[in-house]
Coordinates of C-alpha atoms in Angstrom, one line a residue:
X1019 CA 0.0 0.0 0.0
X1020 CA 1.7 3.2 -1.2
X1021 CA -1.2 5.5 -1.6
X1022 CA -1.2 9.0 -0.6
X1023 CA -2.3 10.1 2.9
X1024 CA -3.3 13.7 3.2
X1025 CA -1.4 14.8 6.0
X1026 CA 0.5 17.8 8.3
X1027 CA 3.8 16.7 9.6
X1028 CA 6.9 19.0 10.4
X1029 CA 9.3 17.9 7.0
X1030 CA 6.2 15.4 5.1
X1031 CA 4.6 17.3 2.7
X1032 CA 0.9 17.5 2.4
X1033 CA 0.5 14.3 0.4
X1034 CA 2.6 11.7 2.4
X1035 CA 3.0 8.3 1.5
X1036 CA 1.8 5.1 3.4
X1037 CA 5.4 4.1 3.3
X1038 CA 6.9 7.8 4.0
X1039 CA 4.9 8.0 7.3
X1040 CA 5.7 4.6 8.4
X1041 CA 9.0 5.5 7.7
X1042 CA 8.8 8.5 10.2
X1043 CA 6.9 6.4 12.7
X1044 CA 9.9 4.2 12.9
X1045 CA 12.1 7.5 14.9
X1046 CA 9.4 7.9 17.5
X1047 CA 9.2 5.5 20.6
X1048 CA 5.6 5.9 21.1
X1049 CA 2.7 6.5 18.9
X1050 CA -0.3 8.4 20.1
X1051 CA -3.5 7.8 18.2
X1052 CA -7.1 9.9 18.9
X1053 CA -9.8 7.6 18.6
X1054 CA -13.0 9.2 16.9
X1055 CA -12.4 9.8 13.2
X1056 CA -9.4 8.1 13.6
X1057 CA -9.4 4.7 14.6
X1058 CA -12.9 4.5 14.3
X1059 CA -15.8 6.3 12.4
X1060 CA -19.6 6.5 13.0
X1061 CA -21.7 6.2 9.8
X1062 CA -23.2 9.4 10.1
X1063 CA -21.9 12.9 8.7
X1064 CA -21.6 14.8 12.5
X1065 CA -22.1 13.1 15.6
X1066 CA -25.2 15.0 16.7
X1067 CA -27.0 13.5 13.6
X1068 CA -27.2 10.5 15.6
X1069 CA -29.5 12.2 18.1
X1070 CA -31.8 13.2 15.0
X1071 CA -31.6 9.1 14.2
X1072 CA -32.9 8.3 17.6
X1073 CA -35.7 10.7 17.6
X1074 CA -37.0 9.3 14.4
X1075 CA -36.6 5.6 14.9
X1076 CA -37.9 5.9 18.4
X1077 CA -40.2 8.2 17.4
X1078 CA -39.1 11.2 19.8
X1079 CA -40.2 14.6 19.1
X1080 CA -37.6 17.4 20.1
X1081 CA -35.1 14.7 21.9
X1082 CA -32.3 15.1 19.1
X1083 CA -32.4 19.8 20.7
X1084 CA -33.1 18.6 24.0
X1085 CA -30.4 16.1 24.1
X1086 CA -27.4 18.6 22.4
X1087 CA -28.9 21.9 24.9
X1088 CA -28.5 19.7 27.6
X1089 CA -24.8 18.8 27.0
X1090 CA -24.3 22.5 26.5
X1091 CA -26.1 22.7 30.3
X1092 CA -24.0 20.6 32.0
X1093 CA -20.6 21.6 30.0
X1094 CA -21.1 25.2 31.5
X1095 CA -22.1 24.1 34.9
X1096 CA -19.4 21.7 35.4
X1097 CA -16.8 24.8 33.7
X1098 CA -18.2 27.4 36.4
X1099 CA -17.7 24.8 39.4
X1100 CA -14.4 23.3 38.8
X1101 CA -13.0 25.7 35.8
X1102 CA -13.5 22.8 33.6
X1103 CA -15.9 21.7 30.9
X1104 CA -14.8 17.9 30.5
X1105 CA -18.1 16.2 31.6
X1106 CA -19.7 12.3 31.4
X1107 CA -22.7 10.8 29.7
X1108 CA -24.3 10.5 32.9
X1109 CA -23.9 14.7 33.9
X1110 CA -25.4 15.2 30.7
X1111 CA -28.4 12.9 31.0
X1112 CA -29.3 14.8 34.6
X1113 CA -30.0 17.9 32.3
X1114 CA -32.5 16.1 29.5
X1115 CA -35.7 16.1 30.4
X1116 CA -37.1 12.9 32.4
X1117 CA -39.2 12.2 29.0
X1118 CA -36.2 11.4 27.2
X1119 CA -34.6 9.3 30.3
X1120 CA -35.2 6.3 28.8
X1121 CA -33.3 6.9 26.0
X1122 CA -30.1 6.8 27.8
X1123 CA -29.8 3.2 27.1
X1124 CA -30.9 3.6 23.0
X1125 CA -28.2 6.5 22.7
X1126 CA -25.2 4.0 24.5
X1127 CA -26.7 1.3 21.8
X1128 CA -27.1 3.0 19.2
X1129 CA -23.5 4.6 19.5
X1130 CA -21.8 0.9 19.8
X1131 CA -24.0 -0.2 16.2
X1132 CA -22.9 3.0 14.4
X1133 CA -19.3 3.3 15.1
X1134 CA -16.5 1.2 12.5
X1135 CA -13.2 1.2 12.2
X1136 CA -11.7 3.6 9.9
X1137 CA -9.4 2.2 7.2
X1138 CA -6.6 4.3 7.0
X1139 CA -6.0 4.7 10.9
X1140 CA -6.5 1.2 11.4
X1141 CA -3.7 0.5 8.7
X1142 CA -1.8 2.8 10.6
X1143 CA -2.1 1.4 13.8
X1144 CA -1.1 -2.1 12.6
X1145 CA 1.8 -0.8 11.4
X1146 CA 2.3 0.6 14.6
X1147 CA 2.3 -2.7 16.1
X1148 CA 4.3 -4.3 13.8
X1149 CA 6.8 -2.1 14.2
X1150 CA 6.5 -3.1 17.8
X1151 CA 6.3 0.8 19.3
X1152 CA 4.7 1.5 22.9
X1153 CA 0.6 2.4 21.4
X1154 CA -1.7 4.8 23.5
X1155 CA -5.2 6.1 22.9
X1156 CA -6.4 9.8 23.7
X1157 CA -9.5 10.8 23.5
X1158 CA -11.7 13.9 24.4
X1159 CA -15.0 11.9 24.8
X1160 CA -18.2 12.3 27.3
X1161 CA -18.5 8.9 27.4
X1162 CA -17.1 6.6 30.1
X1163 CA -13.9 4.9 30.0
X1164 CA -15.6 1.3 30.5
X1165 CA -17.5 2.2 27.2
X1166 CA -14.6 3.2 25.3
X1167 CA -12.9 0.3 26.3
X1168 CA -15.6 -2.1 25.5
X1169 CA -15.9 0.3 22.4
X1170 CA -12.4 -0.9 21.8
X1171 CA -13.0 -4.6 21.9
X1172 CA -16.2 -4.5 19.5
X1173 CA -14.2 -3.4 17.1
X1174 CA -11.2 -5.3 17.5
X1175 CA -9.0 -3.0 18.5
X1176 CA -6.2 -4.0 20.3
X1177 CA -2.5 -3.5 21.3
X1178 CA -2.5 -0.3 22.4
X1179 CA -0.9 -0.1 26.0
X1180 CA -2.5 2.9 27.5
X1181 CA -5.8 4.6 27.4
X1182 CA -6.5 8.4 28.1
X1183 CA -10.6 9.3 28.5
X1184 CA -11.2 13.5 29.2
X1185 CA -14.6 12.4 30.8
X1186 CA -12.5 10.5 33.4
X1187 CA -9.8 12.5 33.9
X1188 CA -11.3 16.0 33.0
X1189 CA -8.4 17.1 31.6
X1190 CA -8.9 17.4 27.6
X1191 CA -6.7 17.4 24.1
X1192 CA -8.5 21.2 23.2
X1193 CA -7.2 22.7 26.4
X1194 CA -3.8 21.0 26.3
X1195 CA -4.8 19.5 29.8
X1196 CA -4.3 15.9 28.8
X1197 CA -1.1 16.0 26.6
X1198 CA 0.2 17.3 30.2
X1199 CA -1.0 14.4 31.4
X1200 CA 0.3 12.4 29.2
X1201 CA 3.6 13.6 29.6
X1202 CA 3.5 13.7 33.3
X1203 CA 2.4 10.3 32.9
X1204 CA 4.8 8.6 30.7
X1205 CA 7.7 10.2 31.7
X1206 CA 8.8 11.3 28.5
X1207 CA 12.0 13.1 28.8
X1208 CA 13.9 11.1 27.0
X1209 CA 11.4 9.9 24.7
X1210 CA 10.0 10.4 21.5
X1211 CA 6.2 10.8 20.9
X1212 CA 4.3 11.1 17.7
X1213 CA 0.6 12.3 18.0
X1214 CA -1.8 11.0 15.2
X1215 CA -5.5 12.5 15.0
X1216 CA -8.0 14.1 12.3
X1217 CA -9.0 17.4 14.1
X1218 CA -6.6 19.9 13.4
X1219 CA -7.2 22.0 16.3
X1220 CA -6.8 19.4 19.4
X1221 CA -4.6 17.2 17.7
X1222 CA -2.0 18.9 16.0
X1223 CA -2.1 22.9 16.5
X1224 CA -2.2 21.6 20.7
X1225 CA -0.2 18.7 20.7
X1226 CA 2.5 20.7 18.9
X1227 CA 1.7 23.8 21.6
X1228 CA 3.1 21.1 24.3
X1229 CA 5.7 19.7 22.1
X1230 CA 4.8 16.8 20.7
X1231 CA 5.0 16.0 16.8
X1232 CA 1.8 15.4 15.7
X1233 CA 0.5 14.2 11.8
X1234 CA -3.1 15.5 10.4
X1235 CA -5.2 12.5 9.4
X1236 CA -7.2 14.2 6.5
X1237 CA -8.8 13.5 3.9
X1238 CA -9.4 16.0 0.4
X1239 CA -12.4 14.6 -2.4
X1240 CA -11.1 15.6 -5.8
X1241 CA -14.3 16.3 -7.4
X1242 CA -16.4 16.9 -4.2
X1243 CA -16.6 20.5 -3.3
X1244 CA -15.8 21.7 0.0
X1245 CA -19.1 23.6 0.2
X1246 CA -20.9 19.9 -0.6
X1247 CA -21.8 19.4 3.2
X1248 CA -23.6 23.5 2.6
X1249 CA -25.2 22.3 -0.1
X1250 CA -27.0 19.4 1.5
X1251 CA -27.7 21.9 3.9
X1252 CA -29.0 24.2 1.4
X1253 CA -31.4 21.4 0.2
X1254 CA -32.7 20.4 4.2
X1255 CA -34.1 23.9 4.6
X1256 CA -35.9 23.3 1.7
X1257 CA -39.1 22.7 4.2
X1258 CA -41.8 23.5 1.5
X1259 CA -41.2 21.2 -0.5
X1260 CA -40.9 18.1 1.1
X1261 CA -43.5 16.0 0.9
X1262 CA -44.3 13.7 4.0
X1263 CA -40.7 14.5 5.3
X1264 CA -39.8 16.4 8.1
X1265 CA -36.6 18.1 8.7
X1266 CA -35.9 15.7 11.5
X1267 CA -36.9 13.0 9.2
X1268 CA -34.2 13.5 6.2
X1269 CA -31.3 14.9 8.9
X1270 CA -30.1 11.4 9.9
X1271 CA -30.8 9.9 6.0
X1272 CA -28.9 12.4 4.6
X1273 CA -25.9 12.4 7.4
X1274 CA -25.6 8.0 6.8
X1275 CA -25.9 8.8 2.8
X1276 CA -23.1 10.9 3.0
X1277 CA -20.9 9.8 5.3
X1278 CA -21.4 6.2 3.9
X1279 CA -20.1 8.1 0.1
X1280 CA -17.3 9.5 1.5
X1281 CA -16.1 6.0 3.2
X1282 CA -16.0 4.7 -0.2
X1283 CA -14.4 7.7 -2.0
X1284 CA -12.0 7.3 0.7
X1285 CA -10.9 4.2 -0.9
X1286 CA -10.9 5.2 -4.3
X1287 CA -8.8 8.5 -4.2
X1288 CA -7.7 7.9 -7.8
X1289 CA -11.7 7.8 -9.0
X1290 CA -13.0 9.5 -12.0
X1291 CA -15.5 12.2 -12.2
X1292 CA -18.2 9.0 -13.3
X1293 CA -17.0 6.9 -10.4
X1294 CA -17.6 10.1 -7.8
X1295 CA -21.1 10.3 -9.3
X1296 CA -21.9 6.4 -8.9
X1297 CA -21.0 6.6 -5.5
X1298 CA -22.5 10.3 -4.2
X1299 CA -25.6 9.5 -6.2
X1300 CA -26.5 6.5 -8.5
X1301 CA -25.4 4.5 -5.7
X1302 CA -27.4 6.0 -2.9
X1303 CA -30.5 5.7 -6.0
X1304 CA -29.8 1.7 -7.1
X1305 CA -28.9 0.3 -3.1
X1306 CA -32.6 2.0 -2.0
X1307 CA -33.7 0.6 -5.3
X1308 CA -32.8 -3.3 -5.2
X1309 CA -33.4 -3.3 -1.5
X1310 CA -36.5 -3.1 -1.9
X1311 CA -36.6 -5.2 -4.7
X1312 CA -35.9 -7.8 -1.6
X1313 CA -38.7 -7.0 0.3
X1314 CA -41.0 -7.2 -2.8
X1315 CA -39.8 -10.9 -3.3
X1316 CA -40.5 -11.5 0.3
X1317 CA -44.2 -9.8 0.0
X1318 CA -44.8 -11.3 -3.6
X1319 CA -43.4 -14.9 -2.5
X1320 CA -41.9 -14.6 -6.4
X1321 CA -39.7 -17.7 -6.8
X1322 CA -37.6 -16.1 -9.8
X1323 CA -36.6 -12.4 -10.6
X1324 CA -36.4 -11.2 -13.8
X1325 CA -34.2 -8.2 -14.4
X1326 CA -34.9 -6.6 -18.3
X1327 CA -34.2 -3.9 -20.6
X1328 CA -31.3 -1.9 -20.6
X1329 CA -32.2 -0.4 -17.4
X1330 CA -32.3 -3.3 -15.7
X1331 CA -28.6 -4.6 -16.5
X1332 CA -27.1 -2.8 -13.7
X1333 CA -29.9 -4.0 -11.2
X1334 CA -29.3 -7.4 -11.8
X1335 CA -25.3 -7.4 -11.7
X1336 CA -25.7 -5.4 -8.1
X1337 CA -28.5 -8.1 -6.9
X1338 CA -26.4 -10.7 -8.2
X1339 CA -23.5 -9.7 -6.2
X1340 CA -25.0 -8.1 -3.1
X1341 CA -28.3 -9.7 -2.4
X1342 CA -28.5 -12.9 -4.4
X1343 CA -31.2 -14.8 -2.6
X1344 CA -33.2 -16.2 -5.2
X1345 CA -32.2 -17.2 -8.9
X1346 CA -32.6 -14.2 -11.2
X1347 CA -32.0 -13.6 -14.9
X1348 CA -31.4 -10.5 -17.3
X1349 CA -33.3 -10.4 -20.6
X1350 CA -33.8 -7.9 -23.4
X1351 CA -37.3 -7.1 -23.3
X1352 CA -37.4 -3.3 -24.3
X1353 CA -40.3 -2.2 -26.5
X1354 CA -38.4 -3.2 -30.0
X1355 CA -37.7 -6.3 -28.8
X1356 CA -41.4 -7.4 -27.1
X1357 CA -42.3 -5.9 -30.8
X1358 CA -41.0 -8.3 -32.7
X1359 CA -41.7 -11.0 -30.3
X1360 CA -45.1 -10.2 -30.7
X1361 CA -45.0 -10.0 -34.6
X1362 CA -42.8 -13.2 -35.2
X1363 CA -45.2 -16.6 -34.2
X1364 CA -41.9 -18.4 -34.8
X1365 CA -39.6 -16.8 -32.7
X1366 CA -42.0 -16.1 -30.0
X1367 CA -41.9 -20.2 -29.6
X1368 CA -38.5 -20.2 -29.5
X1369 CA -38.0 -17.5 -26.5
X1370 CA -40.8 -19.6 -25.3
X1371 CA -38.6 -22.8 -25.3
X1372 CA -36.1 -20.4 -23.9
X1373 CA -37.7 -19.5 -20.8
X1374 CA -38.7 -23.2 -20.0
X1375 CA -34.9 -24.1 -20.5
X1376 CA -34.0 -21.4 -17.8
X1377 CA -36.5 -22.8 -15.4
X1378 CA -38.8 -19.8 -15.3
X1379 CA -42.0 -20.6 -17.0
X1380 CA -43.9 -22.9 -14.0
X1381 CA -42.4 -20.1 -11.3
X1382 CA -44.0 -16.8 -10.3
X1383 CA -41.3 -14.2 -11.6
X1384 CA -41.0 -10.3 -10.4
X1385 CA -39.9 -8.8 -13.1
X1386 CA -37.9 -5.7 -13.1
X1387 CA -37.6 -2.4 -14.6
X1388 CA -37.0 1.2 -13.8
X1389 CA -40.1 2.0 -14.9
X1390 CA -43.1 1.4 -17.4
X1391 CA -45.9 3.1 -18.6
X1392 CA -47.3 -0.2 -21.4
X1393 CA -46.4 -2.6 -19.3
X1394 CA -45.1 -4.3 -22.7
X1395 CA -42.9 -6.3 -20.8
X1396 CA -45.1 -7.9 -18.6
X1397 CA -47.8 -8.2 -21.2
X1398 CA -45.3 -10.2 -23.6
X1399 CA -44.9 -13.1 -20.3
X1400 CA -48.1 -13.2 -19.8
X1401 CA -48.8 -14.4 -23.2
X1402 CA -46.0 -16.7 -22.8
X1403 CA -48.2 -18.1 -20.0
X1404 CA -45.6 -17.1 -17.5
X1405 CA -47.2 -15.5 -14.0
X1406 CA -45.2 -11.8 -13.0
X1407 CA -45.4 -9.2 -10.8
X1408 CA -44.1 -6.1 -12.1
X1409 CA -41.5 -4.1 -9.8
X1410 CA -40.9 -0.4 -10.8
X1411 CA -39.2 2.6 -9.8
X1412 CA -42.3 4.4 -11.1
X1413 CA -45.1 3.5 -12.9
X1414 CA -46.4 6.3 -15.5
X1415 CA -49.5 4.9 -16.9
X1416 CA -50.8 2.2 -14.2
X1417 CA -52.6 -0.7 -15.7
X1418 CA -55.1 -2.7 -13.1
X1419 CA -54.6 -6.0 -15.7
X1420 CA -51.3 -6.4 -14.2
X1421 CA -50.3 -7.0 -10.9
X1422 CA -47.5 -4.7 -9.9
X1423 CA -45.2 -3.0 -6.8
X1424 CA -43.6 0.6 -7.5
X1425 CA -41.2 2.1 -5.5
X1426 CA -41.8 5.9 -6.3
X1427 CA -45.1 7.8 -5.8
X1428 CA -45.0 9.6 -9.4
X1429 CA -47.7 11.6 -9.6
X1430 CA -48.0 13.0 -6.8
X1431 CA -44.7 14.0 -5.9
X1432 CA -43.7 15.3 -9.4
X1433 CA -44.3 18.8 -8.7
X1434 CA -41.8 18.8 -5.9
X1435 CA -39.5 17.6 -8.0
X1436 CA -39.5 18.4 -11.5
X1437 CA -35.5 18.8 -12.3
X1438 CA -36.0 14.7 -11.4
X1439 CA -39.1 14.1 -13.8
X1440 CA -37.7 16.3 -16.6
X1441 CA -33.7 15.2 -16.1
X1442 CA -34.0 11.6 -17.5
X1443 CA -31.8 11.1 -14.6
X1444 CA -33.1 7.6 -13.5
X1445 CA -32.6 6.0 -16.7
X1446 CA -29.1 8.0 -17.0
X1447 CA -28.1 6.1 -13.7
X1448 CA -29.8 2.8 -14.4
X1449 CA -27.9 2.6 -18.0
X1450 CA -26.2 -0.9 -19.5
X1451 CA -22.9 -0.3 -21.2
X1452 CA -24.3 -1.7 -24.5
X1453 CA -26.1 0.1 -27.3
X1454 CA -30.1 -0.5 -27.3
X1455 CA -31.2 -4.4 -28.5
X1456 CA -33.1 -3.8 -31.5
X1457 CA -33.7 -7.2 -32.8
X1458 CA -33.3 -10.8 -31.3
X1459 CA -32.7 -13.8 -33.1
X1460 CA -31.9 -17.7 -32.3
X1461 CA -28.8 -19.7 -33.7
X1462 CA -30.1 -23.2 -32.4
X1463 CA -30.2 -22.9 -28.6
X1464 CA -28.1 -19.6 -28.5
X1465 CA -30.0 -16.4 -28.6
X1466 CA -28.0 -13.1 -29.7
X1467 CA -28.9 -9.3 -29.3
X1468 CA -29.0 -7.4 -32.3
X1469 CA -27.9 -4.0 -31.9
X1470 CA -28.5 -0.7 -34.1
X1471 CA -25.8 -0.5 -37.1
X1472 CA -24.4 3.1 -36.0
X1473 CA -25.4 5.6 -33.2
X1474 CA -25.0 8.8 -32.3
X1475 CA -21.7 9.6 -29.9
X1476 CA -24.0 10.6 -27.4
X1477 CA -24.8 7.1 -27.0
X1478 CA -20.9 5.6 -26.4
X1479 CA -20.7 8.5 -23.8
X1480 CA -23.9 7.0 -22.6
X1481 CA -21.9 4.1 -22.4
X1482 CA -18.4 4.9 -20.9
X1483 CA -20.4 6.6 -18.5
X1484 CA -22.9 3.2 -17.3
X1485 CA -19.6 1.2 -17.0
X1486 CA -18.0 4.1 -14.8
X1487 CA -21.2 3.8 -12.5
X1488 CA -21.2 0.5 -12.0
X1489 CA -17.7 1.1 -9.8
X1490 CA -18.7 3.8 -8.3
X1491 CA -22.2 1.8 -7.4
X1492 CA -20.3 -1.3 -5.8
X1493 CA -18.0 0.9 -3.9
X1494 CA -20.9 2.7 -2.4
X1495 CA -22.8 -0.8 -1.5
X1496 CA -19.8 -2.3 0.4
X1497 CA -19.4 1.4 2.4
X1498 CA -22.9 1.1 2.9
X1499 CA -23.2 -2.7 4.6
X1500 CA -19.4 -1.5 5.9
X1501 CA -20.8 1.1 8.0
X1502 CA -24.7 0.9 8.4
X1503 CA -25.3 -2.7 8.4
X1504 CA -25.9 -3.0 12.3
X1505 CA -28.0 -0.2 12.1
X1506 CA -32.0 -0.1 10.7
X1507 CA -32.2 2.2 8.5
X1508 CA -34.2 2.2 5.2
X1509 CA -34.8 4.7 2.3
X1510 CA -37.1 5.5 0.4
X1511 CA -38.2 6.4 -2.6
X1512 CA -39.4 10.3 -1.4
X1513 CA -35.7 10.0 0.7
X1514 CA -33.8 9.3 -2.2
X1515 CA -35.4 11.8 -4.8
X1516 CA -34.6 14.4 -2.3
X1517 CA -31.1 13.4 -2.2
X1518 CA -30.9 13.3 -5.9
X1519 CA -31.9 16.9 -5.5
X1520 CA -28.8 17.8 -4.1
X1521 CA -27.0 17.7 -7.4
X1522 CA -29.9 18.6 -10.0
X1523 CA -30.8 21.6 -8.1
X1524 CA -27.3 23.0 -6.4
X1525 CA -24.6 21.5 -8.9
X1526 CA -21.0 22.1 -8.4
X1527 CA -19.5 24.0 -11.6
X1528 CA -17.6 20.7 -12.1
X1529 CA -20.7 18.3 -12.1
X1530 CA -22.6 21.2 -14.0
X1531 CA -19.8 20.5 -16.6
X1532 CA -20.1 17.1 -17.1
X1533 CA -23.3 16.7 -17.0
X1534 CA -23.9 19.0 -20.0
X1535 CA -22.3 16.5 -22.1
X1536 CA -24.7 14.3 -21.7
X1537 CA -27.4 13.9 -24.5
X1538 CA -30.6 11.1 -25.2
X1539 CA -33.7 11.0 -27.0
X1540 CA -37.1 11.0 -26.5
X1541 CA -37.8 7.6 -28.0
X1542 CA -37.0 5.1 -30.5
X1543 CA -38.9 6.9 -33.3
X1544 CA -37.0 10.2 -32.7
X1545 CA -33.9 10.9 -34.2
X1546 CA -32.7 14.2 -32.6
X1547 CA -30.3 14.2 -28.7
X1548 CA -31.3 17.2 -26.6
X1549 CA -29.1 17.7 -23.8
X1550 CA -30.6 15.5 -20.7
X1551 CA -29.1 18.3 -18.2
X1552 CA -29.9 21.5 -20.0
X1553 CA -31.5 22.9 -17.6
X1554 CA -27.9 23.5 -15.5
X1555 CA -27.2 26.2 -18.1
X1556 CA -29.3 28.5 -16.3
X1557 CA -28.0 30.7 -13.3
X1558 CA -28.3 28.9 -10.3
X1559 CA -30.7 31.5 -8.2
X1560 CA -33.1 31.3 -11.4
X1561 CA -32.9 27.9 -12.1
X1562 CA -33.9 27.0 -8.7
X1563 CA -36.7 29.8 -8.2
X1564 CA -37.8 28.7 -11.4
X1565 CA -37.7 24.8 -11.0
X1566 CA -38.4 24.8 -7.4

C-alpha cells in the first residue's frame, strides 16, 4: 500500500506516503492515536445526527435539541464549578428532560451499532504494532472509560498499551490538559512521541503547543466540493417542498448517505469524475432501489426475478452480487424487442422454449424495470403463459390487468421535483454499457442481441459513463453494509429523490460540466439528442426559483 495520505507533519509534505509516514513512525518510541475519526468512524456525517436518528426511529419529538442543549447545560455548569468543561454521559443525561430518560440506554446502543473502524487509521495502527512501538489512545469523549474500552474490543481493536478518557480525567486534548498528562504520565523526557489524530485543532495545532510532533489524518475529495456538506444543507431547509418529510426525518438519511459516500471515495482517491457520481448519487438511488426489490420478493413470495431492458442490467449485476437470494435472470425485453416477439409466431416459440430451459415458466417471476408506462414487458410473459409481478421505480401509466409493486409515488410528488421528472436522470443512472437491443434472433439454442448498425456519440458516452457507474455503485454498497449494516435504517423512494436533488438543483461547476455533455432522446422513433441536463445552463438563483 503506497497511496497517498493527506497529511500535516513537520518535513512530510501535504501528500505523504503510506510508506513515507511509516518511515517516520519508525524515529518515534511511542505513537499516540485519537480515537474518533481516527481509529474509528460512526456512519453518520456529524455526531449530533445520531441524536436526529434516535428521535426518528424511536419516534421522539424534540429529543435530538433537547439532548445537544443539555450537554451544553452541563458543560457550562461543570466549567463554572471546577474551571473545567470535560463532563460524562451521565452529567449530561441529569440535564435532559425525564421524557427522554429512557433513551439513555438507546443512545449507548445506538453509538456501539454506528461506530466502524476507519481504514486508513486502522492501517496505521497495525503498522504501529508491527513495528513493535509503545501504542496509546487519547480521547476527548463524554463517554465513560468502561465504554470506550468495551468500544475498543467490538471493534477489534487492540495492542495499544494505555488509554487516556477526558470524561475520566477531566483534563482534555483542546485545552492542552491531557497531553500534560500524558507527559507527566509517561515520563517522556527522553522519549519520542508522535501524536496522530483528524482534528486539526486538538490534535495537532495543541499537541505541537506542548511539544509533541503530531501528523493531520485528512482526507481531500477531488471532485467533491468543500461547500458539498452547505449544499445538503442548502437542500434540508428546503421545508416546502418536502412532501411527508420532516426536517428531522431527512437529517439522519442524509448524514448516513453521505458519510457512507465519502467512506468509499476514501478508498478510491484515484476515481474518475463518473465513479464520484456512482458513489454520491447512483449509488445511494440503485442500493434503495434493489433493497426493496428484496422486500417485494418476500411480500410477492416470487420464486424467480427477472431483471430486463437496458435499465435493468445494472440492477441485476448489483443483486447478483449483493443480495442474491433467489435465482434471477437479465433479458432484453425493451419495447423493439417485445415488438417483434409479438410480430414473429416463430420466434416467440422459441423465446418460449427459452424461458422453459432457464426454469422460469412454471415459477412466479418479479420482473424488473426502472419504470413502465405499457407494461409491454409484462404483457409479452403473460402471453407466454408465465405469472409476473411487475417491480418499478415508477409506474407512469398504471394498468389494473397487471399486478405490480412501485417504488416511487410519481404523480403526486412530481411537482416537488421536477429537475427529477424532466432530467432523465433515473434511466441515465440505471444505464447498461451496450447500445439499445433492437432485434433478437436464435442460432439453435443460442439467442444473440442485435444492436443498431451506428449511433450517435452521445450514446458511447452514454456508455463509458454506465460502465463508470457501475464502480462507483459497488464501492458505495460495500461502504454502505461497511458502515450501516448494524443499524436499521431504510430509504425511500421520497428519501432518495430528495437526495438526488442535491445535485440537480445545487450543482458544483464541475458536475454542471459534465453533465452537460450528456445527451438522449425521446424515444425510439425520434432521431434528434437534446441535452438530458440543459437545464444546469441557467444561473443557479433562477434555475432554482424557477424549478423549485
Amino acid at each position: 500500500m503506497n497511496k497517498p495520505i493527506n497529511s500535516t507533519i513537520n518535513n512530510l509534505s501535504t501528500q505523504t506516503t503510506f510508506k513515507e509516514l511509516s518511515d517516520e513512525m519508525s524515529k518515534y518510541d511511542i505513537i499516540s492515536f485519537d480515537l474518533f475519526d481516527t481509529l474509528i468512524e460512526r456512519c453518520f456525517h456529524r455526531p449530533t445526527d445520531l441524536f436526529y436518528f434516535i428521535e426518528h426511529a424511536y419516534q421522539a419529538p424534540g429529543f435530538a435539541r433537547h439532548r445537544m442543549k443539555a450537554q451544553k447545560t452541563a458543560r457550562k455548569t461543570r466549567q463554572k464549578k471546577f474551571n473545567d468543561n470535560e463532563v460524562t454521559i451521565n452529567e449530561i443525561y441529569q440535564h435532559v428532560s425525564k421524557d427522554f430518560n429512557y433513551l439513555y440506554d438507546i443512545e449507548l446502543e445506538t453509538e456501539l451499532k454506528s461506530l466502524t473502524p476507519k481504514f486508513d487509521g486502522i492501517n496505521l495502527l497495525q503498522k504501529t504494532i508491527d513495528l513493535d512501538k509503545k501504542i496509546i489512545i487519547a480521547t476527548d469523549t463524554y463517554f465513560t472509560k468502561s465504554f470506550i474500552v468495551n468500544l475498543l474490543v467490538e471493534n477489534g481493536i487492540k495492542g495499544y498499551h494505555d488509554l487516556f478518557v477526558s470524561s475520566e480525567l477531566r483534563k482534555s486534548k483542546i485545552s492542552g490538559s491531557l497531553y500534560d498528562h500524558i507527559k507527566a504520565n509517561l515520563n517522556l523526557s527522553d522519549k519520542k512521541i508522535l501524536h496522530i489524530g483528524d482534528n486539526f485543532d486538538a490534535d495537532v495545532k495543541m499537541a505541537r503547543n506542548n511539544h509533541i510532533d503530531s501528523f493531520h489524518l485528512h482526507h481531500n475529495f477531488r471532485y467533491v466540493d468543500e461547500n458539498f456538506y452547505k449544499r445538503v444543507q442548502r437542500r434540508l431547509k428546503k421545508r416546502d417542498f418536502f412532501y411527508r418529510k420532516t426536517l428531522q426525518d431527512l437529517i439522519p438519511k442524509f448524514s448516513v448517505l453521505q458519510r457512507v459516500a465519502e467512506v468509499a471515495y476514501r478508498k478510491k482517491p484515484e476515481a474518475s469524475f463518473w465513479e464520484y457520481i456512482g458513489i454520491f448519487f447512483a449509488g445511494p438511488m440503485i442500493m434503495s432501489f434493489v433493497i426493496w426489490i428484496q422486500q417485494c420478493i418476500k411480500t410477492s413470495g416470487c420464486q424467480h426475478v427477472m431483471f430486463v431492458a437496458r435499465d435493468g442490467y445494472i440492477l441485476k449485476k448489483i443483486f447478483e452480487q449483493h443480495f442474491d437470494t433467489i435465482p434471477s435472470s437479465y433479458h432484453y425485453l425493451n419495447r423493439s424487442v417485445v415488438t417483434q416477439l409479438r410480430s414473429d409466431e416463430k420466434l416467440r416459440d422459441q423465446y418460449k422454449n427459452h424461458l422453459d430451459k432457464l426454469d422460469i415458466s412454471q415459477r412466479k417471476t418479479l420482473l424488473v424495470d426502472s419504470q413502465t408506462g405499457g407494461f409491454s414487458a409484462q404483457g409479452i410473459c403473460s402471453e407466454l403463459g408465465i405469472e409476473t409481478v411487475g417491480c418499478y421505480w415508477q409506474v407512469n401509466e398504471p394498468n389494473i390487468s397487471h399486478k405490480f409493486f412501485k417504488f416511487f409515488d410519481y404523480q403526486r410528488i412530481i411537482k416537488l421535483h421536477k429537475r427529477f421528472a424532466r432530467s432523465n436522470i433515473l434511466e441515465f443512472f440505471m444505464s447498461a454499457p451496450y447500445l439499445t437491443a433492437m432485434k433478437i434472433k436464435f442460432n439453435g439454442d443460442q439467442l444473440n442481441v442485435i444492436g443498431p448498425e451506428s449511433a450517435d456519440p452521445a450514446e458511447y458516452t452514454r456508455i463509458e459513463c454506465a460502465a463508470k457507474f457501475k464502480d462507483g455503485v459497488d464501492a458505495f454498497i460495500a461502504a454502505y453494509f461497511e458502515k450501516v449494516s448494524n443499524l436499521a435504517t431504510n430509504f425511500d423512494a421520497s428519501d432518495i429523490v430528495h437526495w438526488i436533488d442535491v445535485l440537480l438543483c445545487h450543482p458544483s461547476e464541475e458536475e454542471r460540466k459534465h453533465f452537460l455533455t450528456i445527451a438522449h432522446q425521446n424515444g425510439f422513433k425520434d432521431n434528434k439528442y437534446r441535452q438530458t441536463f440543459r437545464f444546469m445552463k441557467r444561473p443557479l438563483w433562477r434555475a432554482i426559483n424557477r424549478d423549485l
